Short mmCIF file of C-alpha atoms in Angstrom, two decimals:
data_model
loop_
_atom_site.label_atom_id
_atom_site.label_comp_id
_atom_site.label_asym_id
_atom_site.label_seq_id
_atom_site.Cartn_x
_atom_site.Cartn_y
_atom_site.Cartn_z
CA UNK A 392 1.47 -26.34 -47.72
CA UNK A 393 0.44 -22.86 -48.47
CA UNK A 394 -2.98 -22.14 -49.52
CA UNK A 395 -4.50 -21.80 -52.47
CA UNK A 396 -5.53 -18.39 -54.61
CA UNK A 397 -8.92 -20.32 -54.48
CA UNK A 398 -8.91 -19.89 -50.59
CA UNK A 399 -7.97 -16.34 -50.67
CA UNK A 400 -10.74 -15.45 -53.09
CA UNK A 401 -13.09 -17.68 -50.58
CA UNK A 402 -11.88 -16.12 -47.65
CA UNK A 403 -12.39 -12.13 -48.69
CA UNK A 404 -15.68 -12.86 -50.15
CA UNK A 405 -16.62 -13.80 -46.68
CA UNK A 406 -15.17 -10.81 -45.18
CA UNK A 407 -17.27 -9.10 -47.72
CA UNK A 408 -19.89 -10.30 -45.87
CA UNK A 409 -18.92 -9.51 -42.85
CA UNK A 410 -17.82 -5.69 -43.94
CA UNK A 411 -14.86 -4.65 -44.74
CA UNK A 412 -15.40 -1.55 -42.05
CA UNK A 413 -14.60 -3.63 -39.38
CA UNK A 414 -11.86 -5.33 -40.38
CA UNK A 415 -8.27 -3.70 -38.48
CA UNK A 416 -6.50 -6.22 -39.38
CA UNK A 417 -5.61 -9.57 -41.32
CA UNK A 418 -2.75 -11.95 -41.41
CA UNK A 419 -2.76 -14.54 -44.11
CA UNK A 420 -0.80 -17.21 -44.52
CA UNK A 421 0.99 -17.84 -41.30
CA UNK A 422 1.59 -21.43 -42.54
CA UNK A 423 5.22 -20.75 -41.90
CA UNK A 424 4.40 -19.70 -38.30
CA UNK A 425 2.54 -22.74 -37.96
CA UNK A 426 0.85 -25.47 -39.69
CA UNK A 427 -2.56 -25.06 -38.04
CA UNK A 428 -3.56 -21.51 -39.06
CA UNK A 429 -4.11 -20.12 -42.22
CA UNK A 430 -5.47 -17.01 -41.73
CA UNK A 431 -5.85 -14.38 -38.28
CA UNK A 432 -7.99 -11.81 -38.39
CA UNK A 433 -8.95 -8.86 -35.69
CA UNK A 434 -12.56 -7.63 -36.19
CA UNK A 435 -14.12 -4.50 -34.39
CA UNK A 436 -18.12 -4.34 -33.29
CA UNK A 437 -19.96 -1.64 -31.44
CA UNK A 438 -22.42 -2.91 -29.63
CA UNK A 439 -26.10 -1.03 -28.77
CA UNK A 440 -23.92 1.10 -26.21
CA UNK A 441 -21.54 2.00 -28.74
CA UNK A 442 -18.92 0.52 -26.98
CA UNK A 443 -16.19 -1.08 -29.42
CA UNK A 444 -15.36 -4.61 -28.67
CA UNK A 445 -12.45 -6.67 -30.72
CA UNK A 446 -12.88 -9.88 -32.18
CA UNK A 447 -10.41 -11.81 -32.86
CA UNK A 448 -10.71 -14.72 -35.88
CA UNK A 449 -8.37 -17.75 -36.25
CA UNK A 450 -9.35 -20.01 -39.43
CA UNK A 451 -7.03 -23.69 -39.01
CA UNK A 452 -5.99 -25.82 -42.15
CA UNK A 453 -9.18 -27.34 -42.61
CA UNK A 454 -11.57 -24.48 -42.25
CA UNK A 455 -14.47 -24.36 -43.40
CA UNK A 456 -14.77 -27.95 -42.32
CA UNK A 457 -14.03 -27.04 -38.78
CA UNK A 458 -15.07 -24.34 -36.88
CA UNK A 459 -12.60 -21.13 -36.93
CA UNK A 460 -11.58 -20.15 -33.04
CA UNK A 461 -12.46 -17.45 -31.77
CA UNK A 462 -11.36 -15.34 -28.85
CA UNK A 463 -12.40 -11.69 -27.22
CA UNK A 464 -12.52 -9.63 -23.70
CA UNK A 465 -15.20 -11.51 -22.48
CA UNK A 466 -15.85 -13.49 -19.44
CA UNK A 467 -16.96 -16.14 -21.49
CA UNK A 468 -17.15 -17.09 -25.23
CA UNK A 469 -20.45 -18.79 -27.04
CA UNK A 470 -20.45 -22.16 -27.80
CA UNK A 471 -20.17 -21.79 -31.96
CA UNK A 472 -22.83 -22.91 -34.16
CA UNK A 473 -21.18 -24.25 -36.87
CA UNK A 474 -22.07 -26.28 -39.97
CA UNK A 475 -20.38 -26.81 -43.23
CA UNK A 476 -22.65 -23.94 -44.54
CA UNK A 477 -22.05 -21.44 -42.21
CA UNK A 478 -19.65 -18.28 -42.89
CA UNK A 479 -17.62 -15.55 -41.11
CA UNK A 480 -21.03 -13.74 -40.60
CA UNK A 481 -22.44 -16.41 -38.90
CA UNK A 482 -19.56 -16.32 -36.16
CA UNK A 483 -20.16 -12.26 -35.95
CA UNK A 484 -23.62 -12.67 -35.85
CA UNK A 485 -23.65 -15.08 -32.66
CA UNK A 486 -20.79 -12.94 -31.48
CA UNK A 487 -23.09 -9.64 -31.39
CA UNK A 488 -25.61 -11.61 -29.76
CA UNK A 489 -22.98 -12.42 -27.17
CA UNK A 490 -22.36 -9.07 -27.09
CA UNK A 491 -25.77 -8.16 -26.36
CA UNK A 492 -26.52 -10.57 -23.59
CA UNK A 493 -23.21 -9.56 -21.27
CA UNK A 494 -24.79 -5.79 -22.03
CA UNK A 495 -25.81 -6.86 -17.98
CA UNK A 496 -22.96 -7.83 -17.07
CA UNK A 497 -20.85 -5.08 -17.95
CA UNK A 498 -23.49 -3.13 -16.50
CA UNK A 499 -23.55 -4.52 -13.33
CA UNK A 500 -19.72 -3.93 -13.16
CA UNK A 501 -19.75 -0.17 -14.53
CA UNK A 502 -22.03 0.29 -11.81
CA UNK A 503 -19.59 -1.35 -8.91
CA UNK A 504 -16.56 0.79 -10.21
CA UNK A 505 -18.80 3.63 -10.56
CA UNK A 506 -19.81 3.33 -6.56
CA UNK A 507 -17.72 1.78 -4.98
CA UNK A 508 -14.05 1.71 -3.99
CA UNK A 509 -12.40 -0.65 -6.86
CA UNK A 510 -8.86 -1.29 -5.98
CA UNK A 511 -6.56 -1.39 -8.74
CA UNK A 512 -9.70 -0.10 -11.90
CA UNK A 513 -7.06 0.40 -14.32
CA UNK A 514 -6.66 -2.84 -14.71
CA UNK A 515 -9.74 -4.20 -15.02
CA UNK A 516 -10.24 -5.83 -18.05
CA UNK A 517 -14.26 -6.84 -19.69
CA UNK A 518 -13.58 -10.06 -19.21
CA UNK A 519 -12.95 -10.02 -15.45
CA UNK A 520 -15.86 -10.79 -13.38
CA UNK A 521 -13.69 -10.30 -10.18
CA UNK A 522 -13.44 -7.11 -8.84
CA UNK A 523 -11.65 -6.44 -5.22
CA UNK A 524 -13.39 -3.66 -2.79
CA UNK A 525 -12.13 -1.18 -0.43
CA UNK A 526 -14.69 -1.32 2.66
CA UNK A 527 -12.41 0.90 4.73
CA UNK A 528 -11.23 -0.28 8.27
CA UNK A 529 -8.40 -1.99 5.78
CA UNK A 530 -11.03 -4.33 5.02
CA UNK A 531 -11.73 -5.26 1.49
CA UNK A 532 -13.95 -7.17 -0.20
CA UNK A 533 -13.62 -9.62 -3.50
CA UNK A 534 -16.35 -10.33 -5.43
CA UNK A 535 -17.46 -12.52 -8.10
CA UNK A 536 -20.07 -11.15 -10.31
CA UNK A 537 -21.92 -14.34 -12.34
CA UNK A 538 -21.32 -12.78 -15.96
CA UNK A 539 -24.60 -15.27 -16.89
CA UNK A 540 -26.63 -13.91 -14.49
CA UNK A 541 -25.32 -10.54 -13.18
CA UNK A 542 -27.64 -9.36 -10.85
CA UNK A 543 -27.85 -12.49 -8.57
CA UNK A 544 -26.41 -13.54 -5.54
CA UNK A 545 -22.31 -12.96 -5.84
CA UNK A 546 -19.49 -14.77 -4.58
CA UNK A 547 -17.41 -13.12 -2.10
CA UNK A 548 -14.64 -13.43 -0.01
CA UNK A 549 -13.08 -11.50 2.46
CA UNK A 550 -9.92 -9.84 3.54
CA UNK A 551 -8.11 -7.77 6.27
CA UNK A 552 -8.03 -8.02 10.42
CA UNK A 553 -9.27 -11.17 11.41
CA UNK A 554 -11.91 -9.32 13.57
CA UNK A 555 -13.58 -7.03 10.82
CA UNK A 556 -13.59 -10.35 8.63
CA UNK A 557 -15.28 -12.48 10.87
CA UNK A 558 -17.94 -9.53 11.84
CA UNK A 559 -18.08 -8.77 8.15
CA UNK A 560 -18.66 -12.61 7.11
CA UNK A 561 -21.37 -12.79 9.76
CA UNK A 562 -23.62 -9.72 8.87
CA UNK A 563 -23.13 -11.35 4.87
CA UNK A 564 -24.41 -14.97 5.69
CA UNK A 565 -26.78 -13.78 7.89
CA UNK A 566 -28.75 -11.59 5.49
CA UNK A 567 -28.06 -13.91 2.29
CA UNK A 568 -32.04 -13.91 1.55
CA UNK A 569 -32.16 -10.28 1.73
CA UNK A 570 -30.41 -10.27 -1.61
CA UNK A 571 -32.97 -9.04 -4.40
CA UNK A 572 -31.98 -9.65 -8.11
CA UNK A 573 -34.61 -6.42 -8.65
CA UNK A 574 -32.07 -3.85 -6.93
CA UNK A 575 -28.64 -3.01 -8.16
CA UNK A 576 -26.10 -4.48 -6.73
CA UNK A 577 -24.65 -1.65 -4.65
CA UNK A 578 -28.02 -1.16 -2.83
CA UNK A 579 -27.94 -5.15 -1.99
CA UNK A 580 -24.22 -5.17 -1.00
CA UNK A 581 -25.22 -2.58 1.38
CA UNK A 582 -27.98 -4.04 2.53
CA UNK A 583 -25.86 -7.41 3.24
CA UNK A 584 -22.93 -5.92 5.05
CA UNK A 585 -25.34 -3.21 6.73
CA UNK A 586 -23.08 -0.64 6.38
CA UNK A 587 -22.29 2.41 3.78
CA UNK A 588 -19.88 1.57 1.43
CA UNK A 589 -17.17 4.08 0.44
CA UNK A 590 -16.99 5.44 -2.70
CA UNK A 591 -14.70 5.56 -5.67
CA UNK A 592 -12.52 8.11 -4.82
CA UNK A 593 -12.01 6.29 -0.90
CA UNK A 594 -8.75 4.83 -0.61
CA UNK A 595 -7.54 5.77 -3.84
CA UNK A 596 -5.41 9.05 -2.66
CA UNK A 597 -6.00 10.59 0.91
CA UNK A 598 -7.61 7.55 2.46
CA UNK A 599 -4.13 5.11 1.32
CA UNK A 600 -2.27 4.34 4.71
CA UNK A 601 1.09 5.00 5.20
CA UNK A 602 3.54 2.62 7.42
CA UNK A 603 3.51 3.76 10.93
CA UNK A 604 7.48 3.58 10.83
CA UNK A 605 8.94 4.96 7.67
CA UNK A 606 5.86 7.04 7.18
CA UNK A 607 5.59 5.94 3.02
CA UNK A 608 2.79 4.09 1.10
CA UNK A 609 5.43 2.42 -1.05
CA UNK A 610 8.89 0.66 0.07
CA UNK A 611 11.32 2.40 -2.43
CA UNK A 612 11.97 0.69 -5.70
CA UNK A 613 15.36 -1.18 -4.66
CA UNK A 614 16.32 -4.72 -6.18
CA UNK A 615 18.07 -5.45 -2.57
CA UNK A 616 14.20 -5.61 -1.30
CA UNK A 617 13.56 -8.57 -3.92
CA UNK A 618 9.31 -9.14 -3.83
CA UNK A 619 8.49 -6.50 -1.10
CA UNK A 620 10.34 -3.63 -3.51
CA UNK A 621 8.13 -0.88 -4.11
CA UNK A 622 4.65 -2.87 -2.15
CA UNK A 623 2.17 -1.26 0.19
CA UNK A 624 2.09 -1.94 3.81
CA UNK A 625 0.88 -5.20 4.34
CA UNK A 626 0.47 -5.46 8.24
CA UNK A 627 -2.24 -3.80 10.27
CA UNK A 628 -1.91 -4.00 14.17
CA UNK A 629 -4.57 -6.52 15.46
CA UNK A 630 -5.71 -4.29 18.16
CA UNK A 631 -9.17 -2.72 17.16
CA UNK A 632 -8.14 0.62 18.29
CA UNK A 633 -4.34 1.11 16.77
CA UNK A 634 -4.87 -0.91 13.61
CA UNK A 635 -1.50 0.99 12.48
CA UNK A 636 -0.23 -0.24 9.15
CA UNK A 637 3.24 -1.39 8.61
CA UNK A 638 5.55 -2.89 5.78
CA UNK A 639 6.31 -5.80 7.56
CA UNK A 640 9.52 -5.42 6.28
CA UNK A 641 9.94 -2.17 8.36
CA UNK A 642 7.97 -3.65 11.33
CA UNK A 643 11.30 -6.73 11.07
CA UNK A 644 13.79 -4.01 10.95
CA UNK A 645 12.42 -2.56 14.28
CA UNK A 646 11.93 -5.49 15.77
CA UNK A 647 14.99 -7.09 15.05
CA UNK A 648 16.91 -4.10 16.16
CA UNK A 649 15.70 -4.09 19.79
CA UNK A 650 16.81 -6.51 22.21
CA UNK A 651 13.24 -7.03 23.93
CA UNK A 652 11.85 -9.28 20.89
CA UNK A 653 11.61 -12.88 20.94
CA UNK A 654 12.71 -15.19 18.17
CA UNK A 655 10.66 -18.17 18.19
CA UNK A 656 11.30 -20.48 14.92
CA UNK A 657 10.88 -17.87 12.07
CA UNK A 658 8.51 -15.91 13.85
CA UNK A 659 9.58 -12.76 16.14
CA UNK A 660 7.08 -11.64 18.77
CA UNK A 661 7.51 -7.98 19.92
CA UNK A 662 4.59 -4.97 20.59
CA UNK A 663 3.55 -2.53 18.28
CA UNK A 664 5.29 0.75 18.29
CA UNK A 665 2.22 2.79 18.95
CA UNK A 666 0.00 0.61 20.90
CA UNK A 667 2.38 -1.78 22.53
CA UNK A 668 0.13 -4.57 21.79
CA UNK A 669 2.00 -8.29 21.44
CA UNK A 670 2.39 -8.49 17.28
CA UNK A 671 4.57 -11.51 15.17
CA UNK A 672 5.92 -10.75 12.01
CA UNK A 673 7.45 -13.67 9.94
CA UNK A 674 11.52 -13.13 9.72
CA UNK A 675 12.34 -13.49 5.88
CA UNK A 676 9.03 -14.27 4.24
CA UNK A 677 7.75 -11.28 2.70
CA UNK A 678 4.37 -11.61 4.46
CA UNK A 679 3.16 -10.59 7.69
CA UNK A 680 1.35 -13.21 9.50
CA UNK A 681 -2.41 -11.56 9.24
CA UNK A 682 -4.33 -13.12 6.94
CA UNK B 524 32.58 23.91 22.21
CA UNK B 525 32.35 23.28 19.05
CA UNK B 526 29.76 20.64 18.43
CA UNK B 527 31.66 17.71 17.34
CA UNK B 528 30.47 14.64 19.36
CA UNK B 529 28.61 13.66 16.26
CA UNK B 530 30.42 10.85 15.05
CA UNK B 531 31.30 10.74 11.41
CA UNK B 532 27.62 8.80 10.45
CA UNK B 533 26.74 7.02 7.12
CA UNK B 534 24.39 8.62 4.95
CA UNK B 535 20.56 8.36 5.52
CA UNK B 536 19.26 5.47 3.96
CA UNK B 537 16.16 6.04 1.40
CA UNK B 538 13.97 4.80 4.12
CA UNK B 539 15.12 7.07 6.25
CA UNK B 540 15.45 10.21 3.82
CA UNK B 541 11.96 9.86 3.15
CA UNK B 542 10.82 9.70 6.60
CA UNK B 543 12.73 12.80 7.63
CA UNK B 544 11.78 14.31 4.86
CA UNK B 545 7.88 13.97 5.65
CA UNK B 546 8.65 14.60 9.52
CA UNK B 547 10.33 18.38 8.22
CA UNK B 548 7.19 19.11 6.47
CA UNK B 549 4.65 17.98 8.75
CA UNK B 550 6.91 20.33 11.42
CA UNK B 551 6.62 23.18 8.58
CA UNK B 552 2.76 22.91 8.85
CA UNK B 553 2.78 22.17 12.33
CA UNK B 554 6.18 22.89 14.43
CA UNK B 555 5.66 22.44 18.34
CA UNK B 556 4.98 24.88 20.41
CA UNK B 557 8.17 27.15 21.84
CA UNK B 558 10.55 25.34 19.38
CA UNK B 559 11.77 26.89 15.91
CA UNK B 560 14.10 24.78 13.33
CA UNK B 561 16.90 26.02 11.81
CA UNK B 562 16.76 25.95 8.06
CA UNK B 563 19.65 24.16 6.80
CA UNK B 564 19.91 22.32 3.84
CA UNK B 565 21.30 19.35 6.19
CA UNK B 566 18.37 16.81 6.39
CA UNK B 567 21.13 14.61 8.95
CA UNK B 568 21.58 17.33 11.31
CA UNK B 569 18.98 19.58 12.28
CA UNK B 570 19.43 22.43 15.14
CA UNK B 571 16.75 23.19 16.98
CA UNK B 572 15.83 26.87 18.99
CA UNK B 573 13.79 25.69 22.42
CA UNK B 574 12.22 28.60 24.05
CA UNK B 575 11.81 27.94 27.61
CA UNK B 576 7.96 27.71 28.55
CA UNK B 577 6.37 30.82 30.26
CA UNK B 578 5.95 30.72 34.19
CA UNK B 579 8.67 27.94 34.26
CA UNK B 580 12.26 28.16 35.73
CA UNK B 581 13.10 28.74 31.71
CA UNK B 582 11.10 31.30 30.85
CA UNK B 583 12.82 33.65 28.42
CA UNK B 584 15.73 31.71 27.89
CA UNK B 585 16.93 29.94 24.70
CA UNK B 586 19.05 26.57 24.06
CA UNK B 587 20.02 24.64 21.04
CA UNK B 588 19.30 21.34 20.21
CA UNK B 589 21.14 19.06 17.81
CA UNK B 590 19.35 16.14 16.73
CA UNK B 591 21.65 13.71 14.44
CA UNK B 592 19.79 10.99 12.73
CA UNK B 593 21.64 7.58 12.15
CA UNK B 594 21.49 5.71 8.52
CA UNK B 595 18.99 3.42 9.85
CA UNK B 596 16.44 6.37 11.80
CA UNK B 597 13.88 5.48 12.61
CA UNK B 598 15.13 1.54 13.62
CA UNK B 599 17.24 3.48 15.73
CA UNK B 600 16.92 6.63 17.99
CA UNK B 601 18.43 10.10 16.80
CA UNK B 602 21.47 11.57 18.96
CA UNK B 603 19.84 14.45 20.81
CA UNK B 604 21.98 17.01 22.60
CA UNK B 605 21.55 20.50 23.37
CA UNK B 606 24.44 22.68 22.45
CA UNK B 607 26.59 24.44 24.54
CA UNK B 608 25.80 26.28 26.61
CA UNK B 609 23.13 23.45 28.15
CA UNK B 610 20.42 24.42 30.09
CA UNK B 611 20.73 24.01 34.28
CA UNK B 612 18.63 20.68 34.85
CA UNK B 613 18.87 17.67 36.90
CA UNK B 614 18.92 15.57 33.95
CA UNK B 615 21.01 17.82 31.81
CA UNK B 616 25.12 17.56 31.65
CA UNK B 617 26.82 19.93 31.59
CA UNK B 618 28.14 18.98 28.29
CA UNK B 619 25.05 18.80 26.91
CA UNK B 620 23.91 15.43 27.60
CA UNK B 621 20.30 14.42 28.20
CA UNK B 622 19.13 11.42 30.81
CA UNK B 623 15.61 10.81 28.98
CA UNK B 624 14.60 7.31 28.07
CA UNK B 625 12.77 7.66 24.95
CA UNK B 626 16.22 8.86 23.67
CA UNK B 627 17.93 5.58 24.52
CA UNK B 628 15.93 2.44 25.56
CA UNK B 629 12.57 3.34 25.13
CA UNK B 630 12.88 4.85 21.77
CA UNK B 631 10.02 3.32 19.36
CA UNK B 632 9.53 4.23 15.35
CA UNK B 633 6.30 5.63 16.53
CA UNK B 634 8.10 8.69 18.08
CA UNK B 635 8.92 11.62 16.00
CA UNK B 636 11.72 14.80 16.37
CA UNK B 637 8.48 16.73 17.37
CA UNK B 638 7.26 14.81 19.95
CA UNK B 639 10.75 14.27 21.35
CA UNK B 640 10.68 18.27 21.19
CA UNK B 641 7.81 17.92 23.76
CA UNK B 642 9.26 15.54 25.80
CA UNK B 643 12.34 17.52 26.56
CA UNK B 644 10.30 21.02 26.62
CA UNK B 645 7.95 19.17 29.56
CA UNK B 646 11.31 17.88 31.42
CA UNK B 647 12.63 21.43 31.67
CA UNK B 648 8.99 22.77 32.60
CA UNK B 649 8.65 20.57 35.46
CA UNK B 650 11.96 21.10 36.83
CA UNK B 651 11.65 22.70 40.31
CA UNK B 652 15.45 23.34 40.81
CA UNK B 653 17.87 24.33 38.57
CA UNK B 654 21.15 22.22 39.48
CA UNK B 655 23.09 19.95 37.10
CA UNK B 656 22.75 16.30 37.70
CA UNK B 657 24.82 15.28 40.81
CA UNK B 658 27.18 12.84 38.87
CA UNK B 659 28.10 15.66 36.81
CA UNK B 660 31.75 16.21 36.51
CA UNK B 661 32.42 12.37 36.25
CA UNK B 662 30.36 11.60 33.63
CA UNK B 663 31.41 14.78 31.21
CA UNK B 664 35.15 13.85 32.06
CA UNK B 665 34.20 9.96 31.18
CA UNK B 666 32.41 11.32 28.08
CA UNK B 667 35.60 13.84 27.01
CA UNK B 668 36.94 11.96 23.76
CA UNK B 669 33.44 13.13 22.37
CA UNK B 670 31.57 10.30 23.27
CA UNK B 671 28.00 9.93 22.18
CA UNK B 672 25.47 10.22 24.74
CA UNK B 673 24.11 6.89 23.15
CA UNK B 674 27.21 4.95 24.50
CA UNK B 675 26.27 5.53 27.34
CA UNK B 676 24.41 2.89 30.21
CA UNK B 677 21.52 5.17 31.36
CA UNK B 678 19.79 4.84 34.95
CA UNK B 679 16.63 6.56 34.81
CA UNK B 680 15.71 6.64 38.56
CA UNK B 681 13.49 9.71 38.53
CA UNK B 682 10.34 9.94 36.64
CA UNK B 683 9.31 13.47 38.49
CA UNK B 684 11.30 15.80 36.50
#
């Protein structure tokens, strides 16, 4: 059932409303898409930063009896107010109040990637709260900012040798009421970990750690390698002082072509190339066996 | 001689392109002491010029080594040989053979041409006698259909020289 000329007239008075500036773009009558939507709209805001966020507007078959949905890169969306009174600019109004309170949020994070090691920042998107942290040693750090309330208390996990980990995990629960929601949150993750973080630029270029055998950051591009095509080494040696980092793909290959290593289930057990410390690599899983 | 106890090898494999790649320019920006690399445009092969150390039995003399690197370098050692004519060494034959572990058994990824380089230049500087090694002639005439020096069952008995 398509919809009326009455519900056309209805819905651009409402975008009227709303202004016609920030509409980029409108698809009506998607009935033959699907029954439920009528109309789908994509709405841009500025917020007080200037910064240009996209709304995007879905009004169902029954609208304006039911709520229209809405969706946008945010961590989280506001719980509509709707009535059978209420209009488009009703939705963009709570949606620039939305917009207003993550202002701390986004913040918070601007402030992290502007610090801080961020692994992969292209990627981020403004709705991810999770951001993962080079700490150097091949340590890293993930952490959960609370887009609600920012500046508190994150969660956090750790990764990388189990022996930086546990030290890392110890210095973090034992200062947990050092945290101060007053500071930012690079002067508190310091604080916690009692160490200097790296910055941005760490790990990113210079700092990235070739594999101690075929001397690349990446395994070449090559279907034969199925998952581990093109990855980053993903085995440090366990020993505090070699911590040499391997493909364990590469670390398999040398280990299965000596006749020293030991095969025990789908494990082999050999020494490190540069240290000659014990090490086990998994045969054909894709992973090393550190954590 | 000509220097044909390279067997015919398969090409590098990426892994191991890249690798010698990286090793050639870190020796460009770095080359060991006393040794000079022969430009060729042969990234399997490379020749090497060793310049015998000063105030050892070497001193001002010059040998050639030919390093050959296998598809699967550095999983496996390179074929190191020096070139005729071979230095005089108790580990050196006279066909240009070298008893050195880290070329056979004891090779490990972690090793590169340039430290190998080093390894070599040290056993000829701590040679106190120059003498080919006294199972000479039976070994080159076991080794005479061009055998690779990596067929062979080493005894490393002598960690001196």
């Amino acid at each position: 059932m398509a919809p009326s000329p009455a519900f056309f007239r209805f819905l651009y008075n409402e975008i009227e409303e709303v202004g016609w500036e920030h509409l980029v773009k409108l698809k009506e009558d998607l009935t033959s898409l699907s029954f439920r939507i009528l109309a789908l709209m994509d709405l841009i805001f500025r917020d007080k930063k200037g910064q240009p966020h996209m709304l995007e507007i879905e009004l169902s078959q029954d609208y304006p009896k039911s709520a229209p949905c809405i969706s946008a890169d945010v961590p989280y969306i506001c719980q509509l107010q709707w009535s059978m009174k209420s209009r488009l600019k009703d939705v963009v109004q709570q949606f620039r109040e939305l917009l207003e309170q993550l202002q701390e949020f986004w913040s918070t994070k601007c402030e992290i990637d502007r610090n801080l090691a961020v692994v992969d920042q292209k990627q981020l998107l403004r709705a991810t709260s999770c951001c993962q942290i080079n700490l150097g040693n091949n340590s890293y750090m993930m952490i959960s900012v609370n887009p609600r309330s920012p500046k508190s208390l994150p969660e956090c996990r750790f990764f990388g040798p189990d022996s930086e980990v546990h030290s890392l995990l110890k210095r973090w629960r034992r200062n947990q009421s050092e945290w101060a929601d007053d500071k930012s949150i690079c002067e508190n993750l310091a604080k916690m970990l009692e160490m200097d973080l790296p910055g941005p630029s760490y790990g990113s270029k210079d700092e990235q750690v070739d594999c101690g055998i075929c001397y690349a950051i990446y395994l070449p591009v090559d279907p034969e390698l199925g998952v581990t095509s093109g990855s980053a080494p993903d085995y440090t040696c366990d020993n505090p002082n070699c911590r040499k980092a391997f493909h364990s793909l590469c670390l398999r290959d040398w280990l299965c072509s000596i006749t020293t290593t030991k095969q025990s289930f789908d494990v082999l057990f050999g020494t490190c190339p540069y240290c000659s410390e014990p090490i086990a690599v998994k045969v054909d899983s894709s992973h090393g066996t550190t954590k | 001689m000509t220097s044909s106890s390279a067997p015919s090898r398969k090409a590098l494999s990426k892994i191991a392109c890249n690798r010698l790649q990286k090793e050639l320019v870190e020796w460009q920006v770095n080359p060991p002491a006393g040794f000079k690399h022969k430009v060729t445009d042969n990234l399997q092969r490379w020749v090497i010029e060793v310049n015998g150390a000063p105030g050892t039995l070497y001193a001002n003399e010059s040998y050639q080594l030919q390093v050959d690197f296998p598809e699967h370098y550095p999983m496996e050692a390179p074929q190191v040989i020096f070139l005729h004519p071979a230095p005089l060494h108790p580990h050196i034959y006279s066909n240009g053979h070298i008893c050195l572990d880290i070329l056979y058994d004891s090779w490990s990824p972690a090793m590169t041409v340039s430290s190998i380089c080093i390894s070599i230049l040290s056993m000829l500087s701590s040679s106190t006698v120059k003498q080919r090694p006294a199972d000479n002639d039976r070994y080159v005439k076991n080794c005479r259909n061009g055998r690779s020096p990596k067929e062979t069952r080493w005894w490393f008995h002598d960690d001196k020289v």
